[in-house]
PDB file of N, CA and C and ligand atoms in Angstrom:
ATOM      1  N   MET A   1     162.448-181.711 108.264  1.00 78.00           N
ATOM      2  CA  MET A   1     160.987-181.693 108.396  1.00 78.00           C
ATOM      3  C   MET A   1     160.578-182.635 109.520  1.00 78.00           C
ATOM      4  N   SER A   2     159.550-182.252 110.219  1.00 83.00           N
ATOM      5  CA  SER A   2     158.997-183.132 111.230  1.00 83.00           C
ATOM      6  C   SER A   2     157.479-182.984 111.228  1.00 83.00           C
ATOM      7  N   LEU A   3     156.838-183.979 111.781  1.00 86.00           N
ATOM      8  CA  LEU A   3     155.388-184.049 111.719  1.00 86.00           C
ATOM      9  C   LEU A   3     154.787-183.429 112.964  1.00 86.00           C
ATOM     10  N   PHE A   4     153.858-182.516 112.757  1.00 87.00           N
ATOM     11  CA  PHE A   4     153.173-181.890 113.869  1.00 87.00           C
ATOM     12  C   PHE A   4     151.688-182.210 113.800  1.00 87.00           C
ATOM     13  N   GLU A   5     151.111-182.311 114.979  1.00 91.00           N
ATOM     14  CA  GLU A   5     149.692-182.582 115.057  1.00 91.00           C
ATOM     15  C   GLU A   5     148.979-181.272 115.387  1.00 91.00           C
ATOM     16  N   TYR A   6     147.954-180.981 114.620  1.00 92.00           N
ATOM     17  CA  TYR A   6     147.224-179.737 114.808  1.00 92.00           C
ATOM     18  C   TYR A   6     145.787-180.027 115.177  1.00 92.00           C
ATOM     19  N   LEU A   7     145.222-179.106 115.953  1.00 94.00           N
ATOM     20  CA  LEU A   7     143.812-179.174 116.302  1.00 94.00           C
ATOM     21  C   LEU A   7     143.127-177.934 115.759  1.00 94.00           C
ATOM     22  N   CYS A   8     142.033-178.144 115.041  1.00 96.00           N
ATOM     23  CA  CYS A   8     141.266-177.030 114.510  1.00 96.00           C
ATOM     24  C   CYS A   8     140.233-176.615 115.545  1.00 96.00           C
ATOM     25  N   ASP A   9     140.264-175.344 115.928  1.00 96.00           N
ATOM     26  CA  ASP A   9     139.310-174.862 116.908  1.00 96.00           C
ATOM     27  C   ASP A   9     137.930-174.645 116.298  1.00 96.00           C
ATOM     28  N   SER A  10     137.863-174.534 115.004  1.00 97.00           N
ATOM     29  CA  SER A  10     136.575-174.284 114.369  1.00 97.00           C
ATOM     30  C   SER A  10     135.736-175.549 114.252  1.00 97.00           C
ATOM     31  N   CYS A  11     136.319-176.614 113.709  1.00 98.00           N
ATOM     32  CA  CYS A  11     135.543-177.832 113.497  1.00 98.00           C
ATOM     33  C   CYS A  11     135.990-178.958 114.417  1.00 98.00           C
ATOM     34  N   GLY A  12     137.064-178.754 115.164  1.00 97.00           N
ATOM     35  CA  GLY A  12     137.486-179.728 116.150  1.00 97.00           C
ATOM     36  C   GLY A  12     138.230-180.913 115.586  1.00 97.00           C
ATOM     37  N   SER A  13     138.624-180.857 114.336  1.00 96.00           N
ATOM     38  CA  SER A  13     139.323-181.994 113.759  1.00 96.00           C
ATOM     39  C   SER A  13     140.816-181.883 114.031  1.00 96.00           C
ATOM     40  N   MET A  14     141.461-183.040 114.032  1.00 95.00           N
ATOM     41  CA  MET A  14     142.905-183.075 114.206  1.00 95.00           C
ATOM     42  C   MET A  14     143.538-183.532 112.908  1.00 95.00           C
ATOM     43  N   PHE A  15     144.673-182.936 112.586  1.00 94.00           N
ATOM     44  CA  PHE A  15     145.347-183.309 111.347  1.00 94.00           C
ATOM     45  C   PHE A  15     146.843-183.154 111.525  1.00 94.00           C
ATOM     46  N   ASP A  16     147.582-183.845 110.686  1.00 92.00           N
ATOM     47  CA  ASP A  16     149.040-183.819 110.768  1.00 92.00           C
ATOM     48  C   ASP A  16     149.597-182.919 109.674  1.00 92.00           C
ATOM     49  N   VAL A  17     150.600-182.152 110.039  1.00 88.00           N
ATOM     50  CA  VAL A  17     151.239-181.257 109.082  1.00 88.00           C
ATOM     51  C   VAL A  17     152.737-181.451 109.192  1.00 88.00           C
ATOM     52  N   GLU A  18     153.379-181.548 108.045  1.00 87.00           N
ATOM     53  CA  GLU A  18     154.833-181.607 108.050  1.00 87.00           C
ATOM     54  C   GLU A  18     155.386-180.203 107.923  1.00 87.00           C
ATOM     55  N   LEU A  19     156.202-179.823 108.897  1.00 81.00           N
ATOM     56  CA  LEU A  19     156.737-178.470 108.911  1.00 81.00           C
ATOM     57  C   LEU A  19     158.201-178.490 109.311  1.00 81.00           C
ATOM     58  N   GLU A  20     158.894-177.444 108.891  1.00 80.00           N
ATOM     59  CA  GLU A  20     160.142-177.133 109.555  1.00 80.00           C
ATOM     60  C   GLU A  20     159.794-176.664 110.956  1.00 80.00           C
ATOM     61  N   THR A  21     160.668-176.925 111.903  1.00 71.00           N
ATOM     62  CA  THR A  21     160.347-176.571 113.280  1.00 71.00           C
ATOM     63  C   THR A  21     160.178-175.078 113.464  1.00 71.00           C
ATOM     64  N   ALA A  22     160.826-174.294 112.648  1.00 70.00           N
ATOM     65  CA  ALA A  22     160.736-172.848 112.787  1.00 70.00           C
ATOM     66  C   ALA A  22     159.382-172.308 112.340  1.00 70.00           C
ATOM     67  N   GLU A  23     158.627-173.120 111.633  1.00 65.00           N
ATOM     68  CA  GLU A  23     157.359-172.641 111.081  1.00 65.00           C
ATOM     69  C   GLU A  23     156.174-172.878 111.998  1.00 65.00           C
ATOM     70  N   THR A  24     156.384-173.457 113.160  1.00 62.00           N
ATOM     71  CA  THR A  24     155.251-173.895 113.956  1.00 62.00           C
ATOM     72  C   THR A  24     154.426-172.749 114.513  1.00 62.00           C
ATOM     73  N   ASP A  25     154.958-171.536 114.528  1.00 69.00           N
ATOM     74  CA  ASP A  25     154.150-170.435 115.021  1.00 69.00           C
ATOM     75  C   ASP A  25     153.363-169.760 113.893  1.00 69.00           C
ATOM     76  N   ALA A  26     153.554-170.215 112.681  1.00 74.00           N
ATOM     77  CA  ALA A  26     152.772-169.684 111.581  1.00 74.00           C
ATOM     78  C   ALA A  26     151.401-170.351 111.564  1.00 74.00           C
ATOM     79  N   PRO A  27     150.362-169.623 111.159  1.00 81.00           N
ATOM     80  CA  PRO A  27     149.035-170.218 111.113  1.00 81.00           C
ATOM     81  C   PRO A  27     148.936-171.290 110.047  1.00 81.00           C
ATOM     82  N   VAL A  28     148.299-172.383 110.408  1.00 90.00           N
ATOM     83  CA  VAL A  28     148.114-173.500 109.495  1.00 90.00           C
ATOM     84  C   VAL A  28     146.638-173.619 109.172  1.00 90.00           C
ATOM     85  N   GLU A  29     146.340-173.798 107.910  1.00 93.00           N
ATOM     86  CA  GLU A  29     144.948-173.875 107.493  1.00 93.00           C
ATOM     87  C   GLU A  29     144.408-175.279 107.717  1.00 93.00           C
ATOM     88  N   CYS A  30     143.222-175.350 108.267  1.00 96.00           N
ATOM     89  CA  CYS A  30     142.568-176.633 108.455  1.00 96.00           C
ATOM     90  C   CYS A  30     142.173-177.199 107.096  1.00 96.00           C
ATOM     91  N   PRO A  31     142.541-178.452 106.822  1.00 95.00           N
ATOM     92  CA  PRO A  31     142.220-179.036 105.516  1.00 95.00           C
ATOM     93  C   PRO A  31     140.727-179.298 105.334  1.00 95.00           C
ATOM     94  N   LEU A  32     139.976-179.314 106.403  1.00 96.00           N
ATOM     95  CA  LEU A  32     138.553-179.618 106.286  1.00 96.00           C
ATOM     96  C   LEU A  32     137.713-178.361 106.121  1.00 96.00           C
ATOM     97  N   CYS A  33     137.887-177.390 107.011  1.00 98.00           N
ATOM     98  CA  CYS A  33     137.026-176.202 106.954  1.00 98.00           C
ATOM     99  C   CYS A  33     137.799-174.955 106.534  1.00 98.00           C
ATOM    100  N   HIS A  34     139.091-175.103 106.272  1.00 97.00           N
ATOM    101  CA  HIS A  34     139.937-174.020 105.780  1.00 97.00           C
ATOM    102  C   HIS A  34     139.997-172.837 106.729  1.00 97.00           C
ATOM    103  N   SER A  35     139.782-173.101 107.988  1.00 97.00           N
ATOM    104  CA  SER A  35     139.952-172.061 108.992  1.00 97.00           C
ATOM    105  C   SER A  35     141.416-171.977 109.407  1.00 97.00           C
ATOM    106  N   HIS A  36     141.838-170.789 109.764  1.00 95.00           N
ATOM    107  CA  HIS A  36     143.185-170.634 110.305  1.00 95.00           C
ATOM    108  C   HIS A  36     143.180-170.639 111.826  1.00 95.00           C
ATOM    109  N   ASP A  37     142.053-170.978 112.400  1.00 95.00           N
ATOM    110  CA  ASP A  37     141.924-171.006 113.849  1.00 95.00           C
ATOM    111  C   ASP A  37     142.398-172.360 114.368  1.00 95.00           C
ATOM    112  N   THR A  38     143.685-172.615 114.183  1.00 93.00           N
ATOM    113  CA  THR A  38     144.248-173.912 114.531  1.00 93.00           C
ATOM    114  C   THR A  38     145.368-173.733 115.536  1.00 93.00           C
ATOM    115  N   GLN A  39     145.638-174.782 116.263  1.00 90.00           N
ATOM    116  CA  GLN A  39     146.744-174.747 117.217  1.00 90.00           C
ATOM    117  C   GLN A  39     147.509-176.055 117.154  1.00 90.00           C
ATOM    118  N   VAL A  40     148.809-175.942 117.359  1.00 87.00           N
ATOM    119  CA  VAL A  40     149.632-177.139 117.330  1.00 87.00           C
ATOM    120  C   VAL A  40     149.480-177.875 118.651  1.00 87.00           C
ATOM    121  N   ILE A  41     149.437-179.184 118.579  1.00 86.00           N
ATOM    122  CA  ILE A  41     149.372-180.010 119.774  1.00 86.00           C
ATOM    123  C   ILE A  41     150.778-180.503 120.068  1.00 86.00           C
ATOM    124  N   PRO A  42     151.346-180.067 121.170  1.00 76.00           N
ATOM    125  CA  PRO A  42     152.709-180.498 121.477  1.00 76.00           C
ATOM    126  C   PRO A  42     152.734-181.957 121.911  1.00 76.00           C
ATOM    127  N   THR A  43     153.315-182.779 121.084  1.00 68.00           N
ATOM    128  CA  THR A  43     153.462-184.184 121.427  1.00 68.00           C
ATOM    129  C   THR A  43     154.937-184.478 121.618  1.00 68.00           C
ATOM    130  N   LEU A  44     155.230-185.245 122.625  1.00 57.00           N
ATOM    131  CA  LEU A  44     156.621-185.525 122.931  1.00 57.00           C
ATOM    132  C   LEU A  44     157.297-186.308 121.818  1.00 57.00           C
ATOM    133  N   SER A  45     156.540-187.123 121.131  1.00 55.00           N
ATOM    134  CA  SER A  45     157.154-187.934 120.097  1.00 55.00           C
ATOM    135  C   SER A  45     157.621-187.083 118.926  1.00 55.00           C
ATOM    136  N   SER A  46     156.848-186.021 118.609  1.00 47.00           N
ATOM    137  CA  SER A  46     157.256-185.201 117.485  1.00 47.00           C
ATOM    138  C   SER A  46     158.391-184.267 117.864  1.00 47.00           C
ATOM    139  N   VAL A  47     158.510-183.970 119.151  1.00 51.00           N
ATOM    140  CA  VAL A  47     159.582-183.082 119.564  1.00 51.00           C
ATOM    141  C   VAL A  47     160.880-183.849 119.757  1.00 51.00           C
ATOM    142  N   TYR A  48     160.789-185.000 120.398  1.00 54.00           N
ATOM    143  CA  TYR A  48     162.008-185.705 120.761  1.00 54.00           C
ATOM    144  C   TYR A  48     162.242-186.976 119.938  1.00 54.00           C
ATOM    145  N   GLY A  49     161.247-187.407 119.186  1.00 52.00           N
ATOM    146  CA  GLY A  49     161.384-188.692 118.557  1.00 52.00           C
ATOM    147  C   GLY A  49     162.088-188.678 117.222  1.00 52.00           C
ATOM    148  N   TYR A  50     162.143-187.528 116.595  1.00 52.00           N
ATOM    149  CA  TYR A  50     162.623-187.512 115.229  1.00 52.00           C
ATOM    150  C   TYR A  50     164.116-187.258 115.128  1.00 52.00           C
ATOM    151  N   SER A  51     164.711-186.690 116.183  1.00 51.00           N
ATOM    152  CA  SER A  51     165.947-185.963 115.994  1.00 51.00           C
ATOM    153  C   SER A  51     167.093-186.827 115.501  1.00 51.00           C
ATOM    154  N   HIS A  52     167.127-188.089 115.896  1.00 51.00           N
ATOM    155  CA  HIS A  52     168.296-188.859 115.508  1.00 51.00           C
ATOM    156  C   HIS A  52     168.167-189.501 114.130  1.00 51.00           C
ATOM    157  N   SER A  53     166.949-189.538 113.586  1.00 50.00           N
ATOM    158  CA  SER A  53     166.819-190.177 112.284  1.00 50.00           C
ATOM    159  C   SER A  53     166.450-189.200 111.175  1.00 50.00           C
ATOM    160  N   ALA A  54     165.505-188.314 111.442  1.00 51.00           N
ATOM    161  CA  ALA A  54     164.951-187.528 110.349  1.00 51.00           C
ATOM    162  C   ALA A  54     165.824-186.326 109.998  1.00 51.00           C
ATOM    163  N   THR A  55     166.168-185.546 111.011  1.00 52.00           N
ATOM    164  CA  THR A  55     166.869-184.312 110.697  1.00 52.00           C
ATOM    165  C   THR A  55     168.359-184.551 110.532  1.00 52.00           C
ATOM    166  N   SER A  56     168.950-183.749 109.725  1.00 54.00           N
ATOM    167  CA  SER A  56     170.394-183.802 109.586  1.00 54.00           C
ATOM    168  C   SER A  56     170.942-182.385 109.603  1.00 54.00           C
ATOM    169  N   GLY A  57     171.104-181.873 110.785  1.00 57.00           N
ATOM    170  CA  GLY A  57     171.824-180.628 110.921  1.00 57.00           C
ATOM    171  C   GLY A  57     171.015-179.357 110.753  1.00 57.00           C
ATOM    172  N   CYS A  58     169.700-179.411 110.721  1.00 58.00           N
ATOM    173  CA  CYS A  58     168.939-178.182 110.680  1.00 58.00           C
ATOM    174  C   CYS A  58     168.298-177.936 112.039  1.00 58.00           C
ATOM    175  N   GLY A  59     168.360-176.718 112.513  1.00 60.00           N
ATOM    176  CA  GLY A  59     167.775-176.397 113.797  1.00 60.00           C
ATOM    177  C   GLY A  59     168.747-176.597 114.929  1.00 60.00           C
ATOM    178  N   GLY A  60     168.376-176.097 116.101  1.00 61.00           N
ATOM    179  CA  GLY A  60     169.295-176.121 117.222  1.00 61.00           C
ATOM    180  C   GLY A  60     169.039-177.230 118.207  1.00 61.00           C
ATOM    181  N   GLU A  61     167.902-177.935 118.048  1.00 65.00           N
ATOM    182  CA  GLU A  61     167.583-178.951 119.034  1.00 65.00           C
ATOM    183  C   GLU A  61     168.302-180.252 118.697  1.00 65.00           C
ATOM    184  N   ASP A  62     169.236-180.593 119.492  1.00 68.00           N
ATOM    185  CA  ASP A  62     169.874-181.875 119.325  1.00 68.00           C
ATOM    186  C   ASP A  62     169.173-182.895 120.207  1.00 68.00           C
ATOM    187  N   SER A  63     169.395-184.147 119.928  1.00 67.00           N
ATOM    188  CA  SER A  63     168.790-185.182 120.760  1.00 67.00           C
ATOM    189  C   SER A  63     169.538-185.234 122.082  1.00 67.00           C
ATOM    190  N   GLU A  64     168.826-184.823 123.126  1.00 65.00           N
ATOM    191  CA  GLU A  64     169.481-184.766 124.414  1.00 65.00           C
ATOM    192  C   GLU A  64     168.638-185.522 125.431  1.00 65.00           C
ATOM    193  N   PHE A  65     168.738-186.811 125.393  1.00 63.00           N
ATOM    194  CA  PHE A  65     167.978-187.627 126.329  1.00 63.00           C
ATOM    195  C   PHE A  65     168.682-187.651 127.691  1.00 63.00           C
ATOM    196  N   ARG A  66     167.852-187.734 128.737  1.00 65.00           N
ATOM    197  CA  ARG A  66     168.426-187.732 130.057  1.00 65.00           C
ATOM    198  C   ARG A  66     168.143-189.057 130.755  1.00 65.00           C
TER     199      ARG A  66
HETATM  200 ZN1  LIG B   1     138.530-177.130 110.729  1.00 85.15          ZN
END
């Protein structure tokens, strides 16, 4: 599991959702207005920051720092 930041296009609020990485293209309901008009905000920390501590062998993204 990793934490994703979402932006609601309906009410403009931002919220965090814990998801498997494979689920990020599924619609997420806004906790405030219950709209599904939401989009994930790609943050580098959630993409690259978790891999060496949180996940253990799920998914294909390994920690590959350059
Ligand atoms: Zn909303």
